[in-house]
Short mmCIF file of C-alpha atoms and ligand atoms in Angstrom, two decimals:
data_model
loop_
_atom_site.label_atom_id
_atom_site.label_comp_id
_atom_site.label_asym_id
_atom_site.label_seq_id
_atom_site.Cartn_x
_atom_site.Cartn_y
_atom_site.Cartn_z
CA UNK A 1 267.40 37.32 3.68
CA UNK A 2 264.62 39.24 5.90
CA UNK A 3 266.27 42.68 7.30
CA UNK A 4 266.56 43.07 10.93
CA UNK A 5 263.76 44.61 12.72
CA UNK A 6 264.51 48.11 14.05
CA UNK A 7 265.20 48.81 18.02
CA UNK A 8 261.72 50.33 19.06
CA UNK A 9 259.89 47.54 17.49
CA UNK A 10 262.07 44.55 19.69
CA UNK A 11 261.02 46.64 22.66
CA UNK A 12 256.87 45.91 22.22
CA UNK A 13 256.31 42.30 23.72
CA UNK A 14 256.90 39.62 20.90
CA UNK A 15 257.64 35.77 20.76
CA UNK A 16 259.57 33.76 18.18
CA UNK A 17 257.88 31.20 15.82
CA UNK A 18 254.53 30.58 16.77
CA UNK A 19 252.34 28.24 14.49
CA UNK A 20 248.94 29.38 13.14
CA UNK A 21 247.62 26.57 13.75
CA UNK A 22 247.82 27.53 17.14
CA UNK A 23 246.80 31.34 16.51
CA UNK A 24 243.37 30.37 14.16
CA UNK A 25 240.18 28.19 14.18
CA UNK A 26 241.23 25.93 11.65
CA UNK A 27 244.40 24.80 13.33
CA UNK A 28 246.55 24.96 10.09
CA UNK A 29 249.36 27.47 8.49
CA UNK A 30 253.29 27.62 8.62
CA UNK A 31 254.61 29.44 11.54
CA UNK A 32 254.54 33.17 12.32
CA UNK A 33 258.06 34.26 12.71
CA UNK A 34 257.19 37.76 14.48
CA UNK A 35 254.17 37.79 17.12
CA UNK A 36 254.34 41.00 18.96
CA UNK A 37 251.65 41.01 21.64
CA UNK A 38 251.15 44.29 23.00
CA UNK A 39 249.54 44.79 26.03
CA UNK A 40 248.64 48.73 25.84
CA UNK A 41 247.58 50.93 23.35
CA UNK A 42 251.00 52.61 23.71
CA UNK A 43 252.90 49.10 22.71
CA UNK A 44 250.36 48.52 19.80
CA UNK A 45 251.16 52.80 18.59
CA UNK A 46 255.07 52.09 19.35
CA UNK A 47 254.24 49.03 16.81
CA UNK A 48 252.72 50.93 13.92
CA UNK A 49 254.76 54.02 14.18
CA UNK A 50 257.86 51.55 13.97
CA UNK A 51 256.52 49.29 10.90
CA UNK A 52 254.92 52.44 8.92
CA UNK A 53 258.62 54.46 9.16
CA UNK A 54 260.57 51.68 7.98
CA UNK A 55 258.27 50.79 5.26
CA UNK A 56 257.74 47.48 6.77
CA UNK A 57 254.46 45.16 5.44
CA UNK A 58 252.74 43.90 8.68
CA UNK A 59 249.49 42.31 9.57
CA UNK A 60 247.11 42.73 12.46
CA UNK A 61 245.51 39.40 14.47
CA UNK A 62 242.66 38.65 16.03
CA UNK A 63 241.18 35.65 17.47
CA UNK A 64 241.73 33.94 14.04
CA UNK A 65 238.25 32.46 13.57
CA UNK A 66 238.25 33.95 9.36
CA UNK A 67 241.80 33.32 8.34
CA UNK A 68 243.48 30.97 6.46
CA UNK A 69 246.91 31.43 6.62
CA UNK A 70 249.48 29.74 3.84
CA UNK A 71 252.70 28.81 4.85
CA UNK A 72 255.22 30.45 6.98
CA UNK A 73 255.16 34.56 7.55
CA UNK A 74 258.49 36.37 7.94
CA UNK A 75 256.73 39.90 8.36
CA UNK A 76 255.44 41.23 11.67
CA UNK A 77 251.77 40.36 13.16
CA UNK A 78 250.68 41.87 15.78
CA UNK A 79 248.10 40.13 18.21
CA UNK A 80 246.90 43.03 21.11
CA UNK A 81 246.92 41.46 24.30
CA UNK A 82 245.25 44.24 26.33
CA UNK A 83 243.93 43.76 30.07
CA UNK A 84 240.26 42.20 29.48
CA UNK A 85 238.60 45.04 31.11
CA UNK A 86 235.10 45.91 30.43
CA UNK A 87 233.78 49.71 31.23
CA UNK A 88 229.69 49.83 31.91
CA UNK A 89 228.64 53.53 31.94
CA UNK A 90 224.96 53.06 32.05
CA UNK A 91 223.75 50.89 29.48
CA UNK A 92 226.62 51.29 27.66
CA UNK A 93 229.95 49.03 27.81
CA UNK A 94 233.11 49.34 26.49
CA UNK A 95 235.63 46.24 26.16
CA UNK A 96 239.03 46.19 24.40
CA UNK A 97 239.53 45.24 20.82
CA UNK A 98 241.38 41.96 22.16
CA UNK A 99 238.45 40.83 24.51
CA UNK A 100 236.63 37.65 23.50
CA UNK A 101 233.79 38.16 21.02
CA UNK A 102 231.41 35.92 22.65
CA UNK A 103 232.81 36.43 26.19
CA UNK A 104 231.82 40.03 25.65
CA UNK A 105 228.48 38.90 24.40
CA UNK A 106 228.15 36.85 27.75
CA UNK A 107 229.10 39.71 30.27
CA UNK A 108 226.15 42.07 28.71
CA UNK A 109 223.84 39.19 28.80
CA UNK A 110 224.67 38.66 32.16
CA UNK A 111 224.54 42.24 33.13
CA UNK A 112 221.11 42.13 31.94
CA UNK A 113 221.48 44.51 29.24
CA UNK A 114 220.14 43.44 25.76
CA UNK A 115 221.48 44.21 21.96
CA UNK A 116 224.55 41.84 21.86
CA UNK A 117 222.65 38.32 21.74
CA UNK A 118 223.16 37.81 18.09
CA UNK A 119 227.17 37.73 18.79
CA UNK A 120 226.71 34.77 21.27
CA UNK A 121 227.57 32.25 18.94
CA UNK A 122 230.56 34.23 16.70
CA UNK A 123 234.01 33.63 17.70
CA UNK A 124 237.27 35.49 17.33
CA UNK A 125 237.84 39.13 19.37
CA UNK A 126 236.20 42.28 19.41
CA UNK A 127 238.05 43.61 16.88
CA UNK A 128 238.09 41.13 14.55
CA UNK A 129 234.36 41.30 15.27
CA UNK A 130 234.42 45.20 14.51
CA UNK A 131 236.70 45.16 11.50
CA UNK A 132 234.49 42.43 10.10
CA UNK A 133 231.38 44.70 11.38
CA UNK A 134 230.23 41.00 12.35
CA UNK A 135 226.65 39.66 12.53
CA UNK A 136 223.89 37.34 12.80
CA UNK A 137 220.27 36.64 12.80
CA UNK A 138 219.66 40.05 11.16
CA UNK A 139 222.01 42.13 13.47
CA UNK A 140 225.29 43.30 13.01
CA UNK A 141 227.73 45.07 15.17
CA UNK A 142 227.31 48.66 13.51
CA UNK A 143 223.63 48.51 15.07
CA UNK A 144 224.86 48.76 18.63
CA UNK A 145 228.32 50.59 18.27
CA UNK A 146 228.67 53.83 19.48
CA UNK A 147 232.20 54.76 19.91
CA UNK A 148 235.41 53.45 19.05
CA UNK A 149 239.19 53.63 18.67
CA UNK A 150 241.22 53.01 16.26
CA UNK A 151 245.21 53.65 14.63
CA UNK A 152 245.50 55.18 11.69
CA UNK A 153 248.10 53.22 9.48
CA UNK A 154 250.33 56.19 10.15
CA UNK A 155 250.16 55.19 14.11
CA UNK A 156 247.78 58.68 15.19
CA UNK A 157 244.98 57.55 17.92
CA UNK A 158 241.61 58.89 16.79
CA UNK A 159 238.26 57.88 18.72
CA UNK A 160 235.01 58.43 17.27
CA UNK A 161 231.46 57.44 16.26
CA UNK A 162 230.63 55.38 13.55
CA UNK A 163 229.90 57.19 10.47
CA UNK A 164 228.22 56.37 7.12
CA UNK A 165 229.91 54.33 5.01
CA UNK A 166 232.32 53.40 7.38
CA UNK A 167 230.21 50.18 7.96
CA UNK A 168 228.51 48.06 5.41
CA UNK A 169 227.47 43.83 5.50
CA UNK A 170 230.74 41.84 6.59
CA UNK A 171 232.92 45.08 5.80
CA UNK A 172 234.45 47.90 7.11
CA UNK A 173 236.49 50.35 6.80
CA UNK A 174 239.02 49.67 9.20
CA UNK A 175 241.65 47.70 6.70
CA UNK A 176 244.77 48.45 5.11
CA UNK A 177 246.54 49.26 8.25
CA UNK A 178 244.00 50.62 11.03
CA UNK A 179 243.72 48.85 14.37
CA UNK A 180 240.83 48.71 16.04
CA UNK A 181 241.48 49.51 19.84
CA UNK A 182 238.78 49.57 21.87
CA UNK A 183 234.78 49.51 21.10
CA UNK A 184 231.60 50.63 23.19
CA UNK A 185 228.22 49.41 22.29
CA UNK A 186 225.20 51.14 23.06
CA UNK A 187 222.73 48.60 24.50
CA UNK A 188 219.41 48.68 26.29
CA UNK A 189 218.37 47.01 30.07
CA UNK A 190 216.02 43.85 29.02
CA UNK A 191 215.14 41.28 31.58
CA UNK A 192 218.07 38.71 32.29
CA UNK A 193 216.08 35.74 31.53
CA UNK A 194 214.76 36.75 27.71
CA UNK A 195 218.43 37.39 27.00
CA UNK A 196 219.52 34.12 27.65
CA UNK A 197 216.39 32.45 26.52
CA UNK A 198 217.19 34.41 22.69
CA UNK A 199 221.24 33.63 23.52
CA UNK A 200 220.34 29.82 24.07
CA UNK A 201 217.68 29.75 21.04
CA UNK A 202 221.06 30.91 18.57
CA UNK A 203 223.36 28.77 19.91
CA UNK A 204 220.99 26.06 19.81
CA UNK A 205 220.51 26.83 15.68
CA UNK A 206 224.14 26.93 15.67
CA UNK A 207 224.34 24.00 17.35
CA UNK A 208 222.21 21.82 14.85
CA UNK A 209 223.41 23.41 11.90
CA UNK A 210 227.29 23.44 12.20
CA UNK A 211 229.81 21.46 12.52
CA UNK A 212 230.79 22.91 15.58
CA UNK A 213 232.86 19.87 16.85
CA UNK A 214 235.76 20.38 14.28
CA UNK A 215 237.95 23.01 13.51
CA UNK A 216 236.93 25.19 11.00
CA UNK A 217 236.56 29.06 9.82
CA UNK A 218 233.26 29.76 9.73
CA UNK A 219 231.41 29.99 6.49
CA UNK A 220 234.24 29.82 3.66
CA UNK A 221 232.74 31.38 0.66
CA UNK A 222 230.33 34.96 0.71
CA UNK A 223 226.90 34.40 -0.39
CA UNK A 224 226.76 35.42 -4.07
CA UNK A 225 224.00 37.83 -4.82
CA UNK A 226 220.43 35.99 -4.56
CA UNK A 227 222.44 32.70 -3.59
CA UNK A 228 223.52 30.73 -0.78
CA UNK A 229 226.75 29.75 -1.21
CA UNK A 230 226.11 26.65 0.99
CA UNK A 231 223.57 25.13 -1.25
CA UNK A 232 225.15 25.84 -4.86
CA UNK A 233 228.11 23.53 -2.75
CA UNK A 234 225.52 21.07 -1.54
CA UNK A 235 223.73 20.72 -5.41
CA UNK A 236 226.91 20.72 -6.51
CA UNK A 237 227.25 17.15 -4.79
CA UNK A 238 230.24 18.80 -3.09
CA UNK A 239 229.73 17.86 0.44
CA UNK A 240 232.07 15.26 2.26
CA UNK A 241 234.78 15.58 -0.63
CA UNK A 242 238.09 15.44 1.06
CA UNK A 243 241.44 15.88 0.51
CA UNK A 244 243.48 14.44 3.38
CA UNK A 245 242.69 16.01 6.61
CA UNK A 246 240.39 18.86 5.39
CA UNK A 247 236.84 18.05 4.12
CA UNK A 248 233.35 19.76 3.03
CA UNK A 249 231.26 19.52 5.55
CA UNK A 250 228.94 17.05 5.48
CA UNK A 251 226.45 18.96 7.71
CA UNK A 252 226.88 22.44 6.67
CA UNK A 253 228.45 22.67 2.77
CA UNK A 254 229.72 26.32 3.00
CA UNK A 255 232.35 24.98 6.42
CA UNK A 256 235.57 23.13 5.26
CA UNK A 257 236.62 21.03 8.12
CA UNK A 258 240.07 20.06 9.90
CA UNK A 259 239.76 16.25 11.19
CA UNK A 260 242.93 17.43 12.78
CA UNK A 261 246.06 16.72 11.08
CA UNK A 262 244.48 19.19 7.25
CA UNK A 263 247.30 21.73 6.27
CA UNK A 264 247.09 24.49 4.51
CA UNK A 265 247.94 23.04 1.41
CA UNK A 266 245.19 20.92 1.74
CA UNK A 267 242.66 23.52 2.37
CA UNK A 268 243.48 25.62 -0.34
CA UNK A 269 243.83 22.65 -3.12
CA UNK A 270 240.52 22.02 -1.27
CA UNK A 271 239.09 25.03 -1.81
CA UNK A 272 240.47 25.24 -5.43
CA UNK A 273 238.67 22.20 -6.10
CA UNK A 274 235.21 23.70 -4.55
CA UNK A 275 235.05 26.65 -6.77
CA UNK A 276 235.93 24.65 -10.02
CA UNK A 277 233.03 22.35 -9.68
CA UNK A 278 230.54 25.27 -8.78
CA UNK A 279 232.04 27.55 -11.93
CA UNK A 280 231.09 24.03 -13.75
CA UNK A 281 228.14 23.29 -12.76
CA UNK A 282 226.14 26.79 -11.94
CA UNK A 283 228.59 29.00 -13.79
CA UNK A 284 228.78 31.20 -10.87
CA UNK A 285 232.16 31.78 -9.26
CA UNK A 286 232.47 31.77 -5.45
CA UNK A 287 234.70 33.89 -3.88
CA UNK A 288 236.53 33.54 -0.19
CA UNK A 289 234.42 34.81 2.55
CA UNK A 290 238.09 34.19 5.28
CA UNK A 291 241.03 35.73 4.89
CA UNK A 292 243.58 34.28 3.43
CA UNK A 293 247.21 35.45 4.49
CA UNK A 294 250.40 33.94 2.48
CA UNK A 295 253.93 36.46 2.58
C1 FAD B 1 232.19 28.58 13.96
C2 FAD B 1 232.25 29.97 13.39
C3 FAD B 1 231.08 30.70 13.23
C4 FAD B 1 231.12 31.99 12.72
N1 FAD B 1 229.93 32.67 12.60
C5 FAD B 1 229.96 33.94 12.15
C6 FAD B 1 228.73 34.70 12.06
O1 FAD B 1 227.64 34.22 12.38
N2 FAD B 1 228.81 35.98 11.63
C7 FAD B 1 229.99 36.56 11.28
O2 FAD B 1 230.00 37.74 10.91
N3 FAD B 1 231.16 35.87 11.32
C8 FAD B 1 231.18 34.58 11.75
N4 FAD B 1 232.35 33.87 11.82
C9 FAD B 1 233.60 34.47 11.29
C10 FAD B 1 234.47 35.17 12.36
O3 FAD B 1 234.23 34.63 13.64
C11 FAD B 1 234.21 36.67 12.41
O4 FAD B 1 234.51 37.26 11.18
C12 FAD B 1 235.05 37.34 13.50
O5 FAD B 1 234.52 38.61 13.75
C13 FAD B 1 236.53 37.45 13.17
O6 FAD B 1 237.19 37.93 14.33
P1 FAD B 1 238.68 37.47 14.68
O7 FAD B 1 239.12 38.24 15.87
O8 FAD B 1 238.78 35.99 14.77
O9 FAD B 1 239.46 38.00 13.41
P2 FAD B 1 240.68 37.30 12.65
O10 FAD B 1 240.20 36.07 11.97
O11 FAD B 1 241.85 37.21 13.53
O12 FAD B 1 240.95 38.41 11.54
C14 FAD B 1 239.97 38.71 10.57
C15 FAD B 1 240.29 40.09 9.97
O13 FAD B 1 240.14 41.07 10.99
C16 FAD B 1 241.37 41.81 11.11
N5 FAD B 1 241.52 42.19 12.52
C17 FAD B 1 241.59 41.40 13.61
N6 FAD B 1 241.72 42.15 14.72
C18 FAD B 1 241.75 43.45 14.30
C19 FAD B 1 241.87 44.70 14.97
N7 FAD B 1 242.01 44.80 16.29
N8 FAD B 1 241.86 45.83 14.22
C20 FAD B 1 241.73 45.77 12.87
N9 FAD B 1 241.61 44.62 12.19
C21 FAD B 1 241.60 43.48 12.91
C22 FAD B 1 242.45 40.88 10.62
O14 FAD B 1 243.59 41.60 10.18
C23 FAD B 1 241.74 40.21 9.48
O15 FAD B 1 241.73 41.09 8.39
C24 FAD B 1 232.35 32.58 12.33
C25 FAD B 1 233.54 31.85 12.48
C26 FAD B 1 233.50 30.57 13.00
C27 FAD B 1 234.79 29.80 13.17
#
């Protein structure tokens, strides 16, 4: 039987039962029992402070574009649901953790300032994006970001620069309980049409190279050193296997695919199924590039 949730943690904005298929890319997962959505950095603290006093485990949303979420989750998620506000102070702007990724991406193109093009085409929020120090085409966000603020698991508000080691390839070190809040990049003025003749040129790889059309997560498995995790799928003869509703891409090996009805089940029998054959035939084992979230 789940213990009630303590007084100060009813007050910050939540709904009942929400499904993650509605919360994440790949439309599947059991429902989240607790969604708090707070919608100031106050509500989000209130959150933290309440969960870290009583001991409670709790998780931290984002846009849901690398999760895979198994079954049902009785513990508190919080999703920050902030005012999309974005701050330019000369060439530098600063957007909410909960602000679309590629939204975000959009508004410095269209401000004519340059350095964010390479997020164009990844989905998700800023700090999803932040936490994941996100990239593409050779950039990643710990290039442009100057400032930022964050929780501490404890609930304390600190804002700072980034630091070494703080940020590495797909990885920071904003786990284990620290929300990102807010994030300012550092760009530079370029000329409005060369942005969105480079944004265009990504989103037009993307384009032929995904299978943008159907839900999925993004790349599934990380890259093992030397390899790409895509093609040891593909030689494996791996792509179009499928397992009710969720399938191997046919176009792109390393994106599992929801034809729309896949659960979770499915996806992680899938996935199962996936490494097994690559551990079999290349003796190299893959391991999860998304998240994957079960109680
Ligand atoms: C079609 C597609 C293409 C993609 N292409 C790329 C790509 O080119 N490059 C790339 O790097 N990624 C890519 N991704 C993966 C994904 O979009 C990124 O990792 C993204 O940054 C995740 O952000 P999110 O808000 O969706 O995070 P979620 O999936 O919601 O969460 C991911 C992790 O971030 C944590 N998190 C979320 N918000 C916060 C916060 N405010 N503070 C602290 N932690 C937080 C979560 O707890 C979880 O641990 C792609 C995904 C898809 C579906």
């Amino acid at each position: 039987m789940p213990r009630p949730l303590p007084d100060d943690l009813l007050k910050v904005p939540h709904r009942r039962d929400v499904s993650f298929a509605r919360l994440t890319t790949l439309g599947v997962g059991g429902l989240c029992r607790w969604l708090f959505e707070p919608t100031t950095e106050a509500e989000a603290q209130a959150f933290v402070r309440a969960c870290a006093r009583e001991g409670l485990p709790w998780r931290v949303l984002g846009g849901g574009s690398n999760l895979v979420v198994l079954g049902d989750l009785e513990m508190p998620v919080m999703k920050l649901a902030f005012p999309k506000e974005i701050r330019r102070e000369g060439n530098r702007l600063t957007a909410p953790a909960s602000h679309g990724h590629i939204a975000l991406a959009e508004a410095a193109a269209g401000a004519g300032l340059a350095g964010l093009e390479f997020a164009s085409g990844i989905p998700g929020s800023l700090g999803g994006a932040i936490r994941m120090n996100a990239g593409a085409y050779g950039r990643e966000w710990v290039d442009v970001l100057t400032r930022y603020r964050f929780l501490t698991p404890e609930g304390e508000l600190v804002e700072k620069a980034p630091e070494s080691g703080e940020f590495r390839y797909r990885w920071s070190f904003l786990t284990g309980g620290r929300v990102v809040l807010s994030a300012t990049a550092d760009l530079v003025e370029g000329d409005p049409a060369t942005i969105r003749a480079q944004v265009a040129e990504y989103r037009g790889k993307r384009g032929t190279s995904q299978p943008l059309s159907k839900r999925n997560a993004g790349c599934i498995f990380k890259n093992p050193p030397g390899l790409s995790a895509g093609r040891l799928i593909d030689l494996a003869g791996l792509k179009g296997l499928r397992i009710g509703d969720a399938e191997v891409s046919p176009e792109h090996a390393n994106f599992l695919i929801n034809h729309g009805r896949a659960t979770a089940a499915e996806f992680a029998e899938l996935m199962a199924q996936v490494q097994a054959k690559v551990r079999e035939v290349h003796g190299v084992e893959l391991e999860p590039e998304v998240e994957i979230w079960r109680e």
